Amino acid sequence: MSIKVENVSFTYSKKTPNSYEALHNVSLEIKKNSITGIVGHTGSGKSTLVQMFNGLLKPETGTITVDDFVIDSKQKKIKNVKQLRKHVGLVFQFPEYQLFDETVEKDVSFGPKNFGMNNIDALNKAHEALAMMGIDETYYKRSPFELSGGEKRKVALAGILAIDPDILILDEPTAGLDPKSSLEVLTLVEKLHEQGKTIVIITHDMDLLFRYCDHVVLLKDGNVAFDGKPENLFQKNIDDLSIDVPKIYQFLDILKKKGLDLSKENIRSVDELVKVLTERRKK
Amino acid sequence: MDNLTFGRYSPYNTVVHKLDPRNKIFLMILFMVGIFFQFKLWSVSLIMSGVYLIILIIIMLLSRVSFVQLFKSLGSMWLMVVFLLLIYIFIPTTTHKIEPEAFKIFNYAVYWDSFCRAGYIILRLVMMLSLTMILTSTTKPMDMTYAFEWYMTPLKLIRFPAHEIAMTLSIALRFIPTLLDETNRIMKAQESRGADFSHGIGRRFRAIISLMIPLFVSAIDRSEELANAMEVRGYDPRAKRTKYRLLRFHFKDLLAFVLIGCIFAGIITLFVFDQQSTGGIDILQVIFNVKGF
């Protein structure tokens, strides 16, 4: 068990004419060491849900259990918020907008310092995180504001990685990135997953979802509309859920209709398809 | 974040919401001027304040402005209250309208009068605050800028850039909620990185810096983008343009105008009499035959 959400509801600006129910009685479970994708339209409650995982928002009803931490709607204040935030790293959408310090390394060490590390340890942690993101030493003393978009994003991501959270939540990590940078970010996410971290990704990109995630939660108007494996999501009649079917899935579907059934091979990307096909040819 | 939402437009559909914004602004200024007339006698000033308060409460109930919000914003005024009190206590005055000493600190006499004066100023400020709150929470920001532009039209004759100023104002108003959302977002992002906005001066200072800098950066980026977008669409401040929303003066505007106008006229008359008579006019004496103070 990593994250368990039970009967959680949340309403914004309650008791005002602008009141808006973002989540309605949501229950779900995110397993340890999984990559979970959370999908849904704008305003379906994805971001709200995710902000509860690290205690930025408190559920109005229900309980959220994140490993040892319990966030209950009946509590006045969430206990151990700081430890919870160290445990669950949340990367917001367009994280490059949260850069603020003079140099890249100082900015990245902001997180570890806030969680009680001394300057030297924090800088070491920052260098480690930056190296992981593929940002080399020549950048350490530069201002984060003079970097390119992709580099900024990587530095901002490093800012969260430096905290070394066990659960990493990414809100649309590839939005607005060029293909090369977005592949780099995703490869890193995969690597972190292999290191044993639990990953939650909010995304609109179904190809990404199909390729990387082993668990999908689909939210619709604050309700869980689907909870299960990605391939099962696309098998369902999803016209009414208005989701694009991943291109590779469509292609496999066409192959199947033409008489080549590859559904047992668990193909998730073009590279994997090529591999399977060449192997079959050799046979 | 709650106190930042003070006076935000709330989309109800009351009579006050439907009034012409130009009318509302004018009447608000009238009312404010009325509030700041000071009479010679304390009792008269107090009675008048009571009258203003009752009128204000009626308007607030009519326009469904939340009292809770007003009281919340008052909570942040305590520093000013203390400051005012200190000023009135330590500025030596020879004329005390209310004579008795309250207590002595090291032989320095503190008079009740100081408390009364400070209290009176606070009361008037609170009334001003609730007035502006009524205006801003019942008028769409856009309507407000149209009204400002309308008031500035005569100045166009002397080449005063009325339209440009109205445009600047409307853009500024338009981006307040956007920037608030942005603030909220960046705050949450930095909190996720362990920034602490509520404990310890040093930590708070660092946290606030981590909020302010990204906020400025994004505001400047945004303004540049907006300027470019306007230029691309061929925006020319001097071009003649028509309006999508026309402001109209309805019958209820006339009613409100006459009502508040009468009250204001009454206040002025009272004030003039008050200034001309030697001891000040004494309402208590006139109505109840009790001597006022």
Coordinates of N, CA and C in Angstrom, one line a residue, chain A residues 53-149:
Chain A
F53 N -2.4 14.6 -1.7 CA -1.5 13.6 -1.4 C -0.3 14.2 -0.5
N54 N 0.0 15.4 -0.7 CA 1.1 16.0 0.1 C 0.6 17.1 1.0
G55 N -0.6 17.1 1.3 CA -1.1 17.9 2.4 C -1.3 19.4 2.0
L56 N -1.3 19.7 0.7 CA -1.6 21.1 0.4 C -3.0 21.4 0.5
L57 N -3.9 20.5 0.3 CA -5.3 20.6 0.5 C -5.8 19.5 1.5
K58 N -6.8 19.9 2.3 CA -7.3 18.9 3.2 C -8.6 18.4 2.7
P59 N -8.9 17.1 2.6 CA -10.2 16.6 2.1 C -11.3 17.1 3.0
E60 N -12.5 17.3 2.4 CA -13.6 17.8 3.1 C -14.3 16.7 3.9
T61 N -14.4 15.6 3.2 CA -14.8 14.3 3.9 C -13.9 13.2 3.5
G62 N -13.8 12.2 4.3 CA -13.0 11.0 3.9 C -11.6 11.1 4.4
T63 N -10.9 10.0 4.1 CA -9.5 9.9 4.6 C -8.6 9.5 3.5
I64 N -7.3 10.1 3.6 CA -6.3 9.7 2.7 C -5.1 9.1 3.5
T65 N -4.7 7.9 3.2 CA -3.6 7.3 3.9 C -2.4 7.2 2.9
V66 N -1.3 7.9 3.3 CA -0.1 7.8 2.5 C 1.0 7.2 3.4
D67 N 1.2 5.9 3.1 CA 2.1 5.1 3.9 C 1.8 5.3 5.4
D68 N 2.7 5.9 6.2 CA 2.4 6.0 7.6 C 1.6 7.3 8.0
F69 N 1.4 8.1 7.0 CA 0.6 9.4 7.3 C -0.8 9.2 7.0
V70 N -1.6 9.7 7.9 CA -3.1 9.7 7.7 C -3.6 11.1 7.7
I71 N -4.3 11.4 6.6 CA -4.9 12.7 6.5 C -6.4 12.5 6.6
D72 N -7.0 13.0 7.6 CA -8.4 12.8 7.9 C -9.1 14.1 7.8
S73 N -10.3 14.1 7.2 CA -11.0 15.4 7.1 C -11.4 15.9 8.5
K74 N -11.5 15.0 9.5 CA -11.9 15.5 10.8 C -10.8 16.2 11.6
Q75 N -9.6 15.9 11.2 CA -8.5 16.6 11.9 C -8.6 18.1 11.5
K76 N -8.2 18.9 12.5 CA -8.1 20.3 12.3 C -6.9 20.7 11.4
K77 N -5.8 20.1 11.8 CA -4.6 20.3 11.0 C -4.0 19.0 10.7
I78 N -3.3 19.0 9.5 CA -2.7 17.7 9.1 C -1.4 17.5 9.9
K79 N -1.3 16.3 10.5 CA -0.1 16.1 11.3 C 1.1 15.9 10.5
N80 N 2.3 16.3 11.0 CA 3.6 16.0 10.3 C 3.6 16.5 8.8
V81 N 3.0 17.6 8.6 CA 2.9 18.0 7.2 C 4.3 18.1 6.5
K82 N 5.3 18.5 7.3 CA 6.6 18.7 6.7 C 7.2 17.3 6.3
Q83 N 7.1 16.3 7.2 CA 7.6 15.0 6.8 C 6.8 14.4 5.6
L84 N 5.5 14.7 5.6 CA 4.7 14.2 4.5 C 5.2 14.8 3.2
R85 N 5.5 16.1 3.2 CA 6.0 16.8 2.0 C 7.3 16.3 1.6
K86 N 8.1 15.9 2.5 CA 9.4 15.3 2.2 C 9.2 13.9 1.6
H87 N 8.2 13.2 2.0 CA 7.9 11.9 1.6 C 7.2 11.9 0.2
V88 N 6.4 12.8 0.0 CA 5.7 12.9 -1.3 C 6.1 14.2 -2.0
G89 N 6.9 14.0 -3.1 CA 7.3 15.2 -3.9 C 6.3 15.5 -5.0
L90 N 5.8 16.8 -5.0 CA 4.8 17.1 -6.0 C 5.5 18.1 -7.0
V91 N 5.5 17.8 -8.2 CA 6.0 18.7 -9.3 C 4.8 19.3 -10.0
F92 N 4.6 20.6 -9.8 CA 3.4 21.2 -10.4 C 3.6 21.3 -11.9
Q93 N 2.5 21.7 -12.6 CA 2.6 21.9 -14.1 C 3.5 23.2 -14.3
F94 N 4.2 23.2 -15.3 CA 5.2 24.3 -15.6 C 6.0 24.7 -14.4
P95 N 6.8 23.7 -13.9 CA 7.5 24.0 -12.6 C 8.6 25.1 -12.8
E96 N 8.9 25.4 -14.1 CA 10.0 26.4 -14.3 C 9.6 27.7 -13.8
Y97 N 8.2 27.9 -13.5 CA 7.8 29.2 -13.0 C 8.1 29.4 -11.5
Q98 N 8.6 28.3 -10.9 CA 8.9 28.4 -9.4 C 10.4 28.6 -9.2
L99 N 11.2 28.8 -10.2 CA 12.6 29.1 -10.0 C 12.7 30.5 -9.5
F100 N 13.7 30.7 -8.5 CA 13.7 32.1 -8.0 C 15.1 32.5 -7.6
D101 N 16.0 31.6 -7.3 CA 17.3 31.9 -6.7 C 18.3 32.4 -7.7
E102 N 19.5 32.9 -7.2 CA 20.5 33.5 -8.1 C 21.1 32.5 -9.0
T103 N 21.4 31.4 -8.5 CA 22.1 30.4 -9.2 C 21.3 29.1 -9.2
V104 N 21.6 28.2 -10.2 CA 20.9 27.0 -10.4 C 21.1 26.1 -9.2
E105 N 22.4 26.0 -8.7 CA 22.6 25.1 -7.6 C 21.9 25.6 -6.3
K106 N 21.9 26.9 -6.1 CA 21.2 27.4 -4.9 C 19.7 27.1 -5.0
D107 N 19.1 27.3 -6.2 CA 17.7 27.1 -6.3 C 17.4 25.6 -6.0
V108 N 18.2 24.7 -6.5 CA 17.9 23.3 -6.3 C 18.0 22.9 -4.9
S109 N 19.0 23.6 -4.2 CA 19.2 23.2 -2.8 C 18.2 23.8 -1.8
F110 N 17.3 24.6 -2.4 CA 16.3 25.3 -1.5 C 15.4 24.2 -0.8
G111 N 15.0 23.2 -1.5 CA 14.2 22.1 -1.0 C 14.9 21.4 0.2
P112 N 16.0 20.8 -0.1 CA 16.7 20.1 1.0 C 17.0 20.9 2.2
K113 N 17.4 22.2 2.0 CA 17.6 23.1 3.1 C 16.4 23.3 3.9
N114 N 15.2 23.5 3.3 CA 14.0 23.6 4.0 C 13.7 22.4 4.9
F115 N 14.1 21.3 4.4 CA 13.8 20.1 5.2 C 15.0 19.8 6.2
G116 N 15.7 20.8 6.5 CA 16.7 20.7 7.6 C 18.1 20.2 7.3
M117 N 18.5 20.2 6.0 CA 19.9 19.9 5.7 C 20.8 21.1 5.9
N118 N 22.0 20.9 6.2 CA 22.9 22.1 6.2 C 23.3 22.4 4.8
N119 N 24.0 23.6 4.7 CA 24.3 24.1 3.3 C 25.1 23.1 2.4
I120 N 26.1 22.5 3.0 CA 27.0 21.7 2.2 C 26.3 20.4 1.8
D121 N 25.6 19.8 2.7 CA 24.8 18.6 2.3 C 23.8 18.9 1.3
A122 N 23.1 20.1 1.5 CA 22.1 20.4 0.5 C 22.7 20.7 -0.9
L123 N 23.8 21.3 -0.9 CA 24.5 21.5 -2.2 C 24.9 20.2 -2.9
N124 N 25.4 19.3 -2.0 CA 25.7 18.0 -2.6 C 24.5 17.3 -3.2
K125 N 23.4 17.4 -2.4 CA 22.2 16.8 -2.8 C 21.7 17.4 -4.2
A126 N 21.9 18.7 -4.2 CA 21.5 19.5 -5.4 C 22.3 19.0 -6.6
H127 N 23.6 18.9 -6.4 CA 24.5 18.4 -7.5 C 24.1 17.1 -8.0
E128 N 23.8 16.2 -7.0 CA 23.4 14.8 -7.3 C 22.1 14.9 -8.2
A129 N 21.1 15.7 -7.8 CA 19.9 15.8 -8.5 C 20.1 16.3 -9.9
L130 N 20.9 17.4 -10.0 CA 21.2 18.0 -11.3 C 21.9 17.0 -12.2
A131 N 22.8 16.2 -11.7 CA 23.5 15.2 -12.5 C 22.5 14.2 -13.0
M132 N 21.5 13.8 -12.1 CA 20.5 12.9 -12.5 C 19.7 13.4 -13.7
M133 N 19.5 14.7 -13.7 CA 18.7 15.4 -14.8 C 19.5 15.7 -16.0
G134 N 20.8 15.3 -15.9 CA 21.7 15.5 -17.1 C 22.1 17.0 -17.2
I135 N 22.2 17.7 -16.1 CA 22.7 19.1 -16.2 C 24.1 19.1 -15.6
D136 N 25.0 19.6 -16.4 CA 26.4 19.4 -15.9 C 26.9 20.6 -15.1
E137 N 28.2 20.5 -14.6 CA 28.7 21.5 -13.7 C 28.7 22.9 -14.2
T138 N 28.9 23.1 -15.6 CA 29.0 24.4 -16.1 C 27.7 25.3 -15.8
Y139 N 26.6 24.6 -15.5 CA 25.4 25.3 -15.2 C 25.2 25.7 -13.8
Y140 N 26.0 25.1 -12.9 CA 25.7 25.3 -11.4 C 25.7 26.7 -11.0
K141 N 26.6 27.6 -11.6 CA 26.7 28.9 -11.1 C 25.9 29.9 -12.0
R142 N 25.2 29.4 -12.9 CA 24.4 30.3 -13.8 C 23.1 30.6 -13.2
S143 N 22.5 31.7 -13.7 CA 21.2 32.1 -13.2 C 20.2 31.2 -13.9
P144 N 19.2 30.7 -13.1 CA 18.2 29.9 -13.8 C 17.3 30.6 -14.8
F145 N 17.3 31.9 -14.7 CA 16.5 32.7 -15.7 C 17.0 32.8 -17.1
E146 N 18.3 32.5 -17.2 CA 18.9 32.6 -18.5 C 18.9 31.3 -19.3
L147 N 18.4 30.3 -18.7 CA 18.4 29.0 -19.4 C 17.2 28.9 -20.4
S148 N 17.3 27.8 -21.2 CA 16.2 27.6 -22.2 C 15.1 26.9 -21.4
G149 N 13.9 26.9 -22.1 CA 12.7 26.3 -21.5 C 12.9 24.9 -21.0

